[in-house]
Tab-separated table of C-alpha atoms and ligand atoms in Angstrom:
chain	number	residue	atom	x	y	z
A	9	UNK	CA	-106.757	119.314	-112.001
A	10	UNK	CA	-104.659	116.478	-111.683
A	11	UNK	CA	-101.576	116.708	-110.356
A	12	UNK	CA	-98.251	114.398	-110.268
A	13	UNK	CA	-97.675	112.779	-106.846
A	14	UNK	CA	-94.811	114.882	-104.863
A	15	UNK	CA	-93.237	110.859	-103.767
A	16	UNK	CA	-93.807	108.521	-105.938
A	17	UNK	CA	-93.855	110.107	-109.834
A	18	UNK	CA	-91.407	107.965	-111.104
A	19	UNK	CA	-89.811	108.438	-114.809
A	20	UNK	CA	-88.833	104.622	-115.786
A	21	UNK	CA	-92.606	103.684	-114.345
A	22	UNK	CA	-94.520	101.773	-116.572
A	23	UNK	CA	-98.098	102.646	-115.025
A	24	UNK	CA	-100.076	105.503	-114.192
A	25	UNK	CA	-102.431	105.164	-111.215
A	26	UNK	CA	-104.865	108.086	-110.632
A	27	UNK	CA	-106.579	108.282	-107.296
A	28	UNK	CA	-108.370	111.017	-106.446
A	29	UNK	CA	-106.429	114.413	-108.090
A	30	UNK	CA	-103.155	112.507	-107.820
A	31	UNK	CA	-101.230	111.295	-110.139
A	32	UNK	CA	-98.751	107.573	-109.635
A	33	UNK	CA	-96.445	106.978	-112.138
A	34	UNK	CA	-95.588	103.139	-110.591
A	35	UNK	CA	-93.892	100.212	-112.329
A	36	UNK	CA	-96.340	96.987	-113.226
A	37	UNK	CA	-94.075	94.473	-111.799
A	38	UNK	CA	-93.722	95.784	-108.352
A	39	UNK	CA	-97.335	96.713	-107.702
A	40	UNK	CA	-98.604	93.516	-109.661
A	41	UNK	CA	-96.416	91.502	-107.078
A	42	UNK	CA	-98.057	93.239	-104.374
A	43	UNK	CA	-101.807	92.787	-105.029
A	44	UNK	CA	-103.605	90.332	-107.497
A	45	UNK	CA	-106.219	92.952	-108.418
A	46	UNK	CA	-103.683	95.688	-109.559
A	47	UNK	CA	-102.033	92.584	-111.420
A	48	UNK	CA	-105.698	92.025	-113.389
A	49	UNK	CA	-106.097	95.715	-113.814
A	50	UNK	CA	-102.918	96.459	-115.445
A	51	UNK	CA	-103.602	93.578	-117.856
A	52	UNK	CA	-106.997	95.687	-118.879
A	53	UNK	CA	-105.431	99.110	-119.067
A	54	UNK	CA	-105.567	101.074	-121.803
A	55	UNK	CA	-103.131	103.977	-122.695
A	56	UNK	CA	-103.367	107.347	-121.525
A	57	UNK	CA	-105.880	109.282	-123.727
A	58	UNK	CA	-103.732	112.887	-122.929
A	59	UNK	CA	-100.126	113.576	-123.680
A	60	UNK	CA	-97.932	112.227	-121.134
A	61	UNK	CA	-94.059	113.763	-120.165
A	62	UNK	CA	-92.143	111.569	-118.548
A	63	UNK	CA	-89.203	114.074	-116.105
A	64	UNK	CA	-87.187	114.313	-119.172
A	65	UNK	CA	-89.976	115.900	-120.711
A	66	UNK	CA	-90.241	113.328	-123.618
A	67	UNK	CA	-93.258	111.788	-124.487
A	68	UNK	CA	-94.238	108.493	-123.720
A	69	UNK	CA	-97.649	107.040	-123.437
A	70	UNK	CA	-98.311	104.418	-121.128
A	71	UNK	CA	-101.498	102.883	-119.427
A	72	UNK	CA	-103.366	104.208	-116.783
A	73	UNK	CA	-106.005	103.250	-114.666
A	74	UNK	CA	-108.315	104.970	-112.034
A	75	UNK	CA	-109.077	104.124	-108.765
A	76	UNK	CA	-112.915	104.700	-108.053
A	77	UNK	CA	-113.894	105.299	-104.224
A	78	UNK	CA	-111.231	106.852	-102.822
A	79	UNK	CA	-111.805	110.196	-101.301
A	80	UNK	CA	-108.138	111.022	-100.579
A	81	UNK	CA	-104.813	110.229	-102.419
A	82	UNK	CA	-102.928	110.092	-99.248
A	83	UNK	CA	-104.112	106.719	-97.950
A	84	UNK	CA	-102.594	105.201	-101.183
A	85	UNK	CA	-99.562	107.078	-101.277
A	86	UNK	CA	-99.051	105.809	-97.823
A	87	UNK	CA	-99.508	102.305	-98.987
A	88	UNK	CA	-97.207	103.063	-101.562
A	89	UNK	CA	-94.757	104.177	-99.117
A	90	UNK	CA	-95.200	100.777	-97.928
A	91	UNK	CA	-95.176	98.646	-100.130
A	92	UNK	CA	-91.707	100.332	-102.236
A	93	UNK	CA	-88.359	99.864	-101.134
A	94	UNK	CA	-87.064	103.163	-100.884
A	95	UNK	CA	-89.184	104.394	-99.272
A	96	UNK	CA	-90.641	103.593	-94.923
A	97	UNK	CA	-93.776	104.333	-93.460
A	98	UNK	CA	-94.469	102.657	-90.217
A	99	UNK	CA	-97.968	100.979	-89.630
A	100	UNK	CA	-99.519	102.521	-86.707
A	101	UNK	CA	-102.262	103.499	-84.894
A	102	UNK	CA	-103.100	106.302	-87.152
A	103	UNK	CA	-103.348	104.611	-90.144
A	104	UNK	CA	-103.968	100.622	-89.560
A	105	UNK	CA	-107.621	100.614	-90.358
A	106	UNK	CA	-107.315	102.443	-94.094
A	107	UNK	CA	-104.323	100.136	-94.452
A	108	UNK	CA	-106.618	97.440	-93.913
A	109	UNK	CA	-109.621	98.584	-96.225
A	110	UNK	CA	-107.116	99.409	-98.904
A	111	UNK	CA	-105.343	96.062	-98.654
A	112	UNK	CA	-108.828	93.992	-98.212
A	113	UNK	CA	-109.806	96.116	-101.403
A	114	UNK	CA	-107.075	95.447	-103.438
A	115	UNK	CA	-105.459	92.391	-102.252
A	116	UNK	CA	-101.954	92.999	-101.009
A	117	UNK	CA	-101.446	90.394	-98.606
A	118	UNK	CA	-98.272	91.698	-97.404
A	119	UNK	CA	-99.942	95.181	-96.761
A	120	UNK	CA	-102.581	92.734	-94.538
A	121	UNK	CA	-99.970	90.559	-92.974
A	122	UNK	CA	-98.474	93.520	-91.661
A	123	UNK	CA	-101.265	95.053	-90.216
A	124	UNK	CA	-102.060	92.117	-88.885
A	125	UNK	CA	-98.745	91.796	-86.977
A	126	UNK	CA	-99.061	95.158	-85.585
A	127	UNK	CA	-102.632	94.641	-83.879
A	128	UNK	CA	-101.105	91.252	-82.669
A	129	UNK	CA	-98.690	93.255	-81.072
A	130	UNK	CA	-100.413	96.148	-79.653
A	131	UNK	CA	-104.097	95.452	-79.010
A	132	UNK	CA	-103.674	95.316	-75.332
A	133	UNK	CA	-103.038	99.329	-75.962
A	134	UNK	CA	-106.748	99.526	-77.598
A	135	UNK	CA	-108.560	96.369	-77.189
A	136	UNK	CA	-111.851	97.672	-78.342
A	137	UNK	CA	-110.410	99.556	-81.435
A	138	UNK	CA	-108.510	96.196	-82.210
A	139	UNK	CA	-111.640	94.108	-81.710
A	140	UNK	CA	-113.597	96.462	-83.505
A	141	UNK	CA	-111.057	95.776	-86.784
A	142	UNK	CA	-110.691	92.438	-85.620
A	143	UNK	CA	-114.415	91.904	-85.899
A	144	UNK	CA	-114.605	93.539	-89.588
A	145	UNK	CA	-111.433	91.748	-91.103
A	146	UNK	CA	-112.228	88.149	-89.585
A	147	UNK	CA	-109.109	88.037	-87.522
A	148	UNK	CA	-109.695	85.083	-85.323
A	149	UNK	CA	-106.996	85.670	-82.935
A	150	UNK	CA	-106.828	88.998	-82.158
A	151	UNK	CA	-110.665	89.153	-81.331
A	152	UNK	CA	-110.811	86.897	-78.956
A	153	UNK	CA	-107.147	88.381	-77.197
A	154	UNK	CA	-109.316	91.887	-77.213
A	155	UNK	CA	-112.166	90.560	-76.061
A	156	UNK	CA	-110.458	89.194	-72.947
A	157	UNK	CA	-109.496	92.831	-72.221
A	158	UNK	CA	-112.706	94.696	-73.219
A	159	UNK	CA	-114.612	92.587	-70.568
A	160	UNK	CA	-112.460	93.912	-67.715
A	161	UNK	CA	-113.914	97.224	-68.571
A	162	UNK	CA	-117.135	96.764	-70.422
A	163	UNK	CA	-119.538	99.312	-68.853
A	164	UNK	CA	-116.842	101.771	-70.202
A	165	UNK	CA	-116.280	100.631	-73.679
A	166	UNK	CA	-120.014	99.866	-73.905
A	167	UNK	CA	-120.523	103.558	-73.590
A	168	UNK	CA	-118.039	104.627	-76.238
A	169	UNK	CA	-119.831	105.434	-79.530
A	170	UNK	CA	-117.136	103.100	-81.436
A	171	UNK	CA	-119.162	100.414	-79.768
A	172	UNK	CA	-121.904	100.750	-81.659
A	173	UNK	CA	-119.770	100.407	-85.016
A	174	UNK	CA	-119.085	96.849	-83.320
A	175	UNK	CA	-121.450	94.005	-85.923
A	176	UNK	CA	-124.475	93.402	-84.327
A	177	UNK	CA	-123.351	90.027	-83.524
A	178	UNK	CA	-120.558	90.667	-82.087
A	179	UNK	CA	-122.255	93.657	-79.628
A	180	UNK	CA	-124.961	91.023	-78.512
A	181	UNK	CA	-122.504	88.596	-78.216
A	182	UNK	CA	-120.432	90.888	-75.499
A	183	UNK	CA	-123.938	91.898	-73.758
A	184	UNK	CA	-125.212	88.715	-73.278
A	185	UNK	CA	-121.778	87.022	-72.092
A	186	UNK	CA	-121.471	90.263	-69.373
A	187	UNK	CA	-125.010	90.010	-68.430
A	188	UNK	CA	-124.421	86.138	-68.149
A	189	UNK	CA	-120.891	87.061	-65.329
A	190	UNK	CA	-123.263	89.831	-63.748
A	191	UNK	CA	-125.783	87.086	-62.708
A	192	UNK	CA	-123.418	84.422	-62.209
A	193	UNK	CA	-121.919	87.025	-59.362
A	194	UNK	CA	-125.401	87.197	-58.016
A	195	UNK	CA	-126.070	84.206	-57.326
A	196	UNK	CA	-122.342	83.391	-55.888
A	197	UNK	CA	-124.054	82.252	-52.690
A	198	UNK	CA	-125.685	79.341	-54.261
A	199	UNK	CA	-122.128	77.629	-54.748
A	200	UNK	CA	-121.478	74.870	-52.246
A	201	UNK	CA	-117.875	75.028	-52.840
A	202	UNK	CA	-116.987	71.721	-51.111
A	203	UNK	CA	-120.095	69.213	-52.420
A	204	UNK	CA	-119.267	66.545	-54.395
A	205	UNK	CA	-115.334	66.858	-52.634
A	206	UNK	CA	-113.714	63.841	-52.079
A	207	UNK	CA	-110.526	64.736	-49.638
A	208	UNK	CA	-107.476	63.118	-49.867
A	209	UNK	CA	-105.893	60.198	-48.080
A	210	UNK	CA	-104.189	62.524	-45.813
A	211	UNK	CA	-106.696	64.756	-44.762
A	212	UNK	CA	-107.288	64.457	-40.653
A	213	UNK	CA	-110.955	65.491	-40.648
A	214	UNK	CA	-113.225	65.930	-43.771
A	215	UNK	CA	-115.282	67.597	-41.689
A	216	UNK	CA	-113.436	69.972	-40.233
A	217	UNK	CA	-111.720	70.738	-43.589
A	218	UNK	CA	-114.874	71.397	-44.891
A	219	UNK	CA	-115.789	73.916	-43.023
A	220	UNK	CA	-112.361	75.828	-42.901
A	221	UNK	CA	-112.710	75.724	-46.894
A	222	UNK	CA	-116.180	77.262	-46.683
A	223	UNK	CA	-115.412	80.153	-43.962
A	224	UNK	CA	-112.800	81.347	-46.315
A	225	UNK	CA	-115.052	81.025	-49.251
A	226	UNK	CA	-117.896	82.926	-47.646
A	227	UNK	CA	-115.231	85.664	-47.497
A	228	UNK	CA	-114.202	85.569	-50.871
A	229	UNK	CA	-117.719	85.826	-51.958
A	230	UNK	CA	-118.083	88.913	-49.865
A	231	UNK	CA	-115.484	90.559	-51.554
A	232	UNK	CA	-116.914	90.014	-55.074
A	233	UNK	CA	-121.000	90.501	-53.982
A	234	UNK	CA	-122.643	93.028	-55.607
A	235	UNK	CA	-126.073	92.442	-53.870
A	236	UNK	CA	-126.741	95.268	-52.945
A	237	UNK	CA	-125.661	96.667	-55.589
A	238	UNK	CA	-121.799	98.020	-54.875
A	239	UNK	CA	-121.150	99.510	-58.049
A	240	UNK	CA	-118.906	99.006	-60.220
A	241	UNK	CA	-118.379	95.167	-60.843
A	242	UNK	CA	-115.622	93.959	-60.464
A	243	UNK	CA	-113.272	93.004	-63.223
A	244	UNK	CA	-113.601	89.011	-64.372
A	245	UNK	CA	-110.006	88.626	-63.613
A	246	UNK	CA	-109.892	89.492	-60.666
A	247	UNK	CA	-112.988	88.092	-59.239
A	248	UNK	CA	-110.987	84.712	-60.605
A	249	UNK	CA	-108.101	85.792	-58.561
A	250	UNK	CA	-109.732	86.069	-55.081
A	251	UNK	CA	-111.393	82.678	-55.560
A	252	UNK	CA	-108.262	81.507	-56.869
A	253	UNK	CA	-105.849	82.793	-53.912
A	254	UNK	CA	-104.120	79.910	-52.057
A	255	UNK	CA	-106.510	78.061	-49.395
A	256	UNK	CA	-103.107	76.728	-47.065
A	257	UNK	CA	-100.512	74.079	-47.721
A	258	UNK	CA	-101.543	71.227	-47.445
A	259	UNK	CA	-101.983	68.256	-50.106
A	260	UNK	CA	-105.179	68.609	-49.501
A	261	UNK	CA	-105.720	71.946	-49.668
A	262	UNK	CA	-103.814	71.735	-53.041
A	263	UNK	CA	-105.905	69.001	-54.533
A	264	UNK	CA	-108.928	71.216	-54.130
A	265	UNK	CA	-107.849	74.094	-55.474
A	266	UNK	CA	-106.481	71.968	-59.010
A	267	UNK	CA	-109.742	69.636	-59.129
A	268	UNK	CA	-112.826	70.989	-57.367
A	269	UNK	CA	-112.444	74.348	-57.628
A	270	UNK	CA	-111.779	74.528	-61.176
A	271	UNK	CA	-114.571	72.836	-61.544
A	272	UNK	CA	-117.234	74.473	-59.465
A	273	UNK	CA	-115.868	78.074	-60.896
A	274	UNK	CA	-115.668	77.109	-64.594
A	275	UNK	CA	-119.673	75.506	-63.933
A	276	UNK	CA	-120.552	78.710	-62.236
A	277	UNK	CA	-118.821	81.618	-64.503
A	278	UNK	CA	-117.755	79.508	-67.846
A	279	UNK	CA	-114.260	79.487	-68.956
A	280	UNK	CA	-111.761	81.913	-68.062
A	281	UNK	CA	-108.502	81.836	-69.973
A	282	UNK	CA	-104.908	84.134	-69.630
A	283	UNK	CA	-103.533	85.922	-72.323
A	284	UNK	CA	-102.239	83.887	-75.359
A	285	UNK	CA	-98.997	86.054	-74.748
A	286	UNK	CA	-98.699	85.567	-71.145
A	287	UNK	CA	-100.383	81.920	-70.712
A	288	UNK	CA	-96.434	80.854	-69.279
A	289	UNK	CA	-96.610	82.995	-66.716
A	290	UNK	CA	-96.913	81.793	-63.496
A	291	UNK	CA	-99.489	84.789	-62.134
A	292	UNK	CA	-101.230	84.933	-65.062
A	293	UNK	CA	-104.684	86.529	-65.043
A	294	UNK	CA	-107.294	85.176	-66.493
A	295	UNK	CA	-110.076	86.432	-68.192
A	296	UNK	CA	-113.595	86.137	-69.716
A	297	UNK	CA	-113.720	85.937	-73.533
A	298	UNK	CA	-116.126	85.256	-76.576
A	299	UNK	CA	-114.695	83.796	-79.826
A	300	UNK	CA	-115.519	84.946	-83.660
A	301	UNK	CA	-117.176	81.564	-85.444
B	12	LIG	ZN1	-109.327	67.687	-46.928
């Protein structure tokens, strides 16, 4: 039994939309302007084949059309809520990913847009749940912002069944890139940090320098060993910020940490990079990442 949608059922509509056992009594123009396929649809539609009442209760027949594959009406009368003027529905958690099947399915590119913005905004809150939507609606962006946080906890969200709803690229891609940091922090004591170092003009002693560089290095690599096996890793960013803690004062000191450490850690680990949203910040962290191609 189909019934007349409680919100939006209105009288001076020029289109019935059925989904599900609800009834939308819409107007062409607005919904055409909203998604190209409703646009081609209404062009198709054929009139009513029952009696239809508008609220005055005088008959009017105008053309309908049914929306196969949805298994709800509330998803679209939420989009409706969206999309009309008089009516608000935040996007949110709760309903972001059937926002974004229903505007993928039917075009509505503002519906998208703003679903889009919202994940841009809030993905730090759920980084695998954004990357996961990320991943399925080709947003460039956003899945490589989530990915930067997903790493910093990836035995956890590797064990979350919404993992395995991840594309099969995409979950390699994440194994292989951890599995590549995990071994890169095993074999931390291959790194001569200072080879290949050509000290400054100012420096007293290379020699001595040197070796003051590679005691506190040796410590720093303590701190981030896991042979034997202290479990759990730790995060990417902050095994960047122990190496990356200031080595003294000096012009010297500085030019290593700019040239050759960047350089030995970015050959060693790959490249770490902050937060699009916080790459102005002056203590940035920065993190591992993979990219969608
Ligand atoms: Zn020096």
């Amino acid at each position: 039994m189909t019934q007349n949608s409680r919100i939006h059922y209105y009288s001076d509509g020029d289109i019935l939309i059925i989904v599900n056992d609800t009834r939308f009594r819409l107007h062409r123009n607005i919904m055409g302007l909203a998604s190209k396929i409703f646009q081609d649809m209404f062009n198709c539609a054929t009139p009513s084949p029952q009696n239809d009442y508008n609220n005055n209760g005088i008959y009017d027949k105008i053309p309908e059309v049914t929306l196969e594959g949805e298994s709800t009406a509330l998803t679209f009368e939420d989009v409706i809520s969206f999309i009309y003027p008089n009516t608000f529905i935040p996007i949110g958690w709760n309903n972001v990913s059937e926002f974004l099947r229903i505007a993928d399915k039917y075009m509505m590119d503002s519906v998208l847009s703003a679903s889009k913005t919202f994940l841009e905004r809030e993905f730090r809150k759920k980084p695998l749940y954004a990357l996961y939507l990320a991943d399925r609606y080709l947003f460039r962006e956003i899945y490589k912002e989530s990915t930067k946080l997903v790493f910093e906890k990836f035995p956890d969200y590797k064990r979350l069944s919404l993992f395995q709803e991840l594309s099969i690229i995409t979950r390699s891609k994440l194994i292989n890139q951890y599995t590549k940091y995990t071994n890169a922090l095993q074999k931390l004591s291959k790194i001569d940090f200072t080879s290949g170092y050509l000290h400054c003009t100012e420096c007293s002693s290379n020699l001595n320098h040197n070796n003051e560089i590679n005691e506190k290095f040796s410590e720093r690599v303590r701190q981030v060993q896991v042979l034997p096996l202290p479990l759990p890793l730790p995060p990417p960013s902050l095994t960047r910020k122990i190496f990356f803690q200031s080595i003294g004062n000096n012009i010297c000191d500085s030019q290593f940490m700019v040239h050759q450490l960047s350089r030995k850690f970015n050959k060693h680990f790959g490249k770490f990079e902050p937060l699009e949203c916080k790459k102005y910040y002056k203590d940035a962290k920065f993190y591992l990442f993979i990219e969608l191609e």
